[in-house]
Structure formats: C-alpha cells, structure tokens
Short mmCIF file of C-alpha atoms in Angstrom, two decimals:
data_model
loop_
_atom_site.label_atom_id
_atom_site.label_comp_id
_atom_site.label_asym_id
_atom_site.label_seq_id
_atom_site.Cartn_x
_atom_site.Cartn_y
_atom_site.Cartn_z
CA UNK C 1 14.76 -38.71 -38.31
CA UNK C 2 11.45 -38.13 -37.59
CA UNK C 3 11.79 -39.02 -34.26
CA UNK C 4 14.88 -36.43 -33.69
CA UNK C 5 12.58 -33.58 -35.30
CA UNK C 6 9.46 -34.42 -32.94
CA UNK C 7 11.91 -34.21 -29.90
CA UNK C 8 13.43 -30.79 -31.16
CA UNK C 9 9.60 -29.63 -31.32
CA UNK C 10 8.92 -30.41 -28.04
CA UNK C 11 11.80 -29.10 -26.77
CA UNK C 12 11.61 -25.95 -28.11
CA UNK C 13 8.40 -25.73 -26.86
CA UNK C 14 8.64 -26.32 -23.53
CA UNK C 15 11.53 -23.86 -23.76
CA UNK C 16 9.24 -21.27 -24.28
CA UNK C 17 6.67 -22.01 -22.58
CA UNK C 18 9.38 -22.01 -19.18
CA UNK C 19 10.13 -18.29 -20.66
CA UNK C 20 6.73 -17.22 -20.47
CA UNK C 21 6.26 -18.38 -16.89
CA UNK C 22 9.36 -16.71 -16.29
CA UNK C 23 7.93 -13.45 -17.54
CA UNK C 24 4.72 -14.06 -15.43
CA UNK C 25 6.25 -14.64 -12.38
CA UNK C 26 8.69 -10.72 -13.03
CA UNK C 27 6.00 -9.61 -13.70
CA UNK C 28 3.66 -10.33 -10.60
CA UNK C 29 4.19 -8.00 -8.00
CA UNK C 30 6.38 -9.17 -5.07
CA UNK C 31 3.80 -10.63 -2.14
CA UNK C 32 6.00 -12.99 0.08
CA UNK C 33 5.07 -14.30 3.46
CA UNK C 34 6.84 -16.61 5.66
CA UNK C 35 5.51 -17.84 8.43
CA UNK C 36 2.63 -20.63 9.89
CA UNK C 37 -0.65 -20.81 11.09
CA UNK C 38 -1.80 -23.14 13.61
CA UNK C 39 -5.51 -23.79 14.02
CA UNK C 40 -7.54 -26.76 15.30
CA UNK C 41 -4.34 -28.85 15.80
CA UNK C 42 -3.10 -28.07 11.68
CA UNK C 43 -0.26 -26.33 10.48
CA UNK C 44 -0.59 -23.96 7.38
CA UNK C 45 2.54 -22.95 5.79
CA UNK C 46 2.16 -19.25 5.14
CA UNK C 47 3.92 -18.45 1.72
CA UNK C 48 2.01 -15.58 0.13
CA UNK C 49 0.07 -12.61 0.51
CA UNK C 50 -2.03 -10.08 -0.84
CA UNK C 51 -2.89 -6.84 0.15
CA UNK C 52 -5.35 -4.22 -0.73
CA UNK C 53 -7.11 -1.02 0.98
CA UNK C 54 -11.02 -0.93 1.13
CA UNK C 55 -13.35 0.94 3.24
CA UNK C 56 -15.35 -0.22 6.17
CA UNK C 57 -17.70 1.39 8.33
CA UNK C 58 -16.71 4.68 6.38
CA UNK C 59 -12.81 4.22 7.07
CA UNK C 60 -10.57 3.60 4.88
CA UNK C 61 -9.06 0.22 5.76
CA UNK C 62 -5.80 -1.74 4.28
CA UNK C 63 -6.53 -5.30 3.95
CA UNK C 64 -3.15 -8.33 4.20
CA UNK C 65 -4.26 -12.02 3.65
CA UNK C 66 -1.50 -14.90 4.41
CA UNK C 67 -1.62 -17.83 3.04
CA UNK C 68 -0.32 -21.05 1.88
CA UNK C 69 -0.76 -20.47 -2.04
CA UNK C 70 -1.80 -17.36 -3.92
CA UNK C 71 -5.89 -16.05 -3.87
CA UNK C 72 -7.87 -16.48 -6.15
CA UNK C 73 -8.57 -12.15 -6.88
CA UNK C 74 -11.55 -12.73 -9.49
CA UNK C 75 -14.36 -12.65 -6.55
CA UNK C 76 -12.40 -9.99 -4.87
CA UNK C 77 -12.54 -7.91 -8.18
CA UNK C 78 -15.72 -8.52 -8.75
CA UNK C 79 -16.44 -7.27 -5.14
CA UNK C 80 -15.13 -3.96 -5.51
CA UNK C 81 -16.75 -3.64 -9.24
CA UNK C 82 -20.06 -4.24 -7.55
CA UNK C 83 -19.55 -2.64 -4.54
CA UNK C 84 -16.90 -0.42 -4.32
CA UNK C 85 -15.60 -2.80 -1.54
CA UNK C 86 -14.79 -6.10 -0.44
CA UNK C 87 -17.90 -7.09 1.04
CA UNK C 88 -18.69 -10.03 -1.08
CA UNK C 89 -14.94 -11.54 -1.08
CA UNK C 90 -14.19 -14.80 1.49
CA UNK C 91 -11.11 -16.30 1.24
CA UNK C 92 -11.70 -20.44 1.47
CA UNK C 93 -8.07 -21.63 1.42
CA UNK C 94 -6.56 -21.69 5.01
CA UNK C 95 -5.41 -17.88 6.00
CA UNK C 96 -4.88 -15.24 7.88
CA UNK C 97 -6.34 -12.02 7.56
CA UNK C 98 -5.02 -8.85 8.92
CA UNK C 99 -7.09 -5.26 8.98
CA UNK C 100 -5.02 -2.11 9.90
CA UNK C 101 -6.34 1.26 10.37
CA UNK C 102 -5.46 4.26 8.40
CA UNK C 103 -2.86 4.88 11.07
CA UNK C 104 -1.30 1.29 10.38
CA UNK C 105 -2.95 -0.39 13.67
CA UNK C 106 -4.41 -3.52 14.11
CA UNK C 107 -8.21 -3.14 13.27
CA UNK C 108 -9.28 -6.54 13.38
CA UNK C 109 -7.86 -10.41 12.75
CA UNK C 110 -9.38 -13.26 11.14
CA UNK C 111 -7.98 -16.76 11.13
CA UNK C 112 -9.63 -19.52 9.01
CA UNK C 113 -8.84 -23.11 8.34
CA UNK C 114 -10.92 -26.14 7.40
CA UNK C 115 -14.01 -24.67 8.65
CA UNK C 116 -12.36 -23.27 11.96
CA UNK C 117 -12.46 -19.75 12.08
CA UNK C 118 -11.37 -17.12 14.76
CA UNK C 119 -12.34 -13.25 14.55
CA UNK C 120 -10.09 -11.07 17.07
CA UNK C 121 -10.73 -7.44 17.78
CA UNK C 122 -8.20 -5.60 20.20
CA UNK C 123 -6.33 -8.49 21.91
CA UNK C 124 -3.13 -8.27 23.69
CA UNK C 125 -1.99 -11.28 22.89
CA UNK C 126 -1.73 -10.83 19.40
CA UNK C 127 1.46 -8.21 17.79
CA UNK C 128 0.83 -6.64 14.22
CA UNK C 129 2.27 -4.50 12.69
CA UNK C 130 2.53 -2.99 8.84
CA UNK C 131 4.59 -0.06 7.25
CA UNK C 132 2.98 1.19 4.05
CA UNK C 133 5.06 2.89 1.59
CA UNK C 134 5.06 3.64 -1.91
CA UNK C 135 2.03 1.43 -2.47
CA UNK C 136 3.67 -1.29 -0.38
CA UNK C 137 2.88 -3.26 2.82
CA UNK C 138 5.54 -4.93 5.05
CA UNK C 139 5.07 -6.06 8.27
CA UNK C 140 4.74 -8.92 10.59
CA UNK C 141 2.17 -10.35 12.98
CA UNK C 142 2.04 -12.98 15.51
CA UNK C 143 0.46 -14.40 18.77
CA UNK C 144 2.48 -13.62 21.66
CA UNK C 145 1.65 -16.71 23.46
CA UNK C 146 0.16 -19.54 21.75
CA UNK C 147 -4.27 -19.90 22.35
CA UNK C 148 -5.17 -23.57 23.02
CA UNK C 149 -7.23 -22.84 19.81
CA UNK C 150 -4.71 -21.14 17.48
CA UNK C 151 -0.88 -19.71 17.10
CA UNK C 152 0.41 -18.53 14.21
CA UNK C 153 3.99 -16.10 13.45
CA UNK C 154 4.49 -14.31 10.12
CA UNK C 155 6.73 -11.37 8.43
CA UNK C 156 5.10 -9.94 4.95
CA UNK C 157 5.99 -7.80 2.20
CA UNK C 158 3.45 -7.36 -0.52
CA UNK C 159 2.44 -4.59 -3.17
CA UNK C 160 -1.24 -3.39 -2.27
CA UNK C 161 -3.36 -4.63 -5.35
CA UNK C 162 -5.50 -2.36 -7.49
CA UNK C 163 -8.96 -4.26 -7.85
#
C-alpha cells in the first residue's frame, strides 16, 4: 500500500513538474534557427537564436546570434545594465553572429567555434538578410560558396530581447 501511494506521489509530481516546463517553454518567445555552421572541419547544428538591438560606434545596431542551444543572457544583461550596450557580452558556445544596420544590411559577421573564430566585414561571398517587424527578426544568411575555412546556411525567426 505504501508502495502504491509513493508511486502516485511521484507521479503526480512529475506531472506537474512536465506542466510547468510546458508553461516555460509558451512562454519563451519564439527564437528558431535551422541551419549549420561549418568551421575548422566541425559541424554545428544551428537550432536557436537570439536577437537584440544595441548601439555601436553611435548607430543603432540589431544584433542575431545562431546557435546550437540557447545563450546564456545573464552576461549580456549585465552588459547593457553596465553599459548601456553589449560590449562586455562573448558568446563561448559555437555561433554565428550577425550585425545589421538600421537599414537591415549586413554590418558585420562573426563566426566562432572551439577557439576558431572568423570576423567578416563587407564580403560578397556571404548573403544576409533580416526583416524586422513588430519587435521581430526573420531572416536568413549564408555563404555563397563554401571558404576552405568556414560555410555555414541558416533561416531565423526570433523576437528581439529586451535586456
């Protein structure tokens, strides 16, 4: 009997603890990517994103990082609580990192991986794009021919994050 109650316990518990990840997960804003990165002879599954605006070099800037699992924000908060920008945020985990313009051109594009890291500034072989609308970035990006060094392909949608 005992037995049978203990096994009800846990059961309900577990229950609810799958309905509260449930909630979490509505209620996280939507910030899918699909796509991969290729660096150094690795592949990186890109499943997530997050996106942001910030300024640099007095412009306003919106920030997109892809990656295989979601960031962790805290540093990225703290950043802009410090700051008033991103300055002091790096992303470790394997990503891409995508800076459009306030007219929703590519700025500038950062790949990093294990250490390997590629900064890009106004190369034709790269394709970005991002429509922002109602507080929302969707887009893509890609390599148009894969570098010796790098490829990657990706679409986006994400809500831009208030830090």
């Amino acid at each position: 009997m005992r037995l049978m109650i203990a096994a009800l316990c846990i059961a309900s518990l577990l229950t609810l603890a799958a309905a509260g990840r449930a909630d979490e997960k509505k209620d996280r804003p939507k910030a899918e990517a699909k796509g991969t990165l290729t660096l150094d002879g690795k592949t990186y599954k890109l499943e997530t994103a997050l996106a942001y605006e910030t300024t640099k070099f007095d412009r306003k800037r919106t920030v997109i990082y892809l990656s295989e699992k979601p960031l962790d924000t805290s540093k990225l908060k703290a950043s802009f609580k410090k700051n008033g920008t991103d300055e002091d945020f790096f992303a470790s985990a394997p990503h891409v990192k995508l800076i459009f313009d306030d007219k929703g051109e590519l700025f500038q594009l950062a790949l990093y991986a294990r250490g390997g890291n590629v900064i890009l500034q106004g190369d034709p072989n790269i394709k970005a794009e991002a429509a922002l609308k109602d507080g929302s970035a969707k887009g893509m990006a890609k390599t148009l021919k894969p570098d010796k060094d790098y490829t990657f392909e990706a679409t986006f949608e994400v809500k831009l994050m208030k830090p």
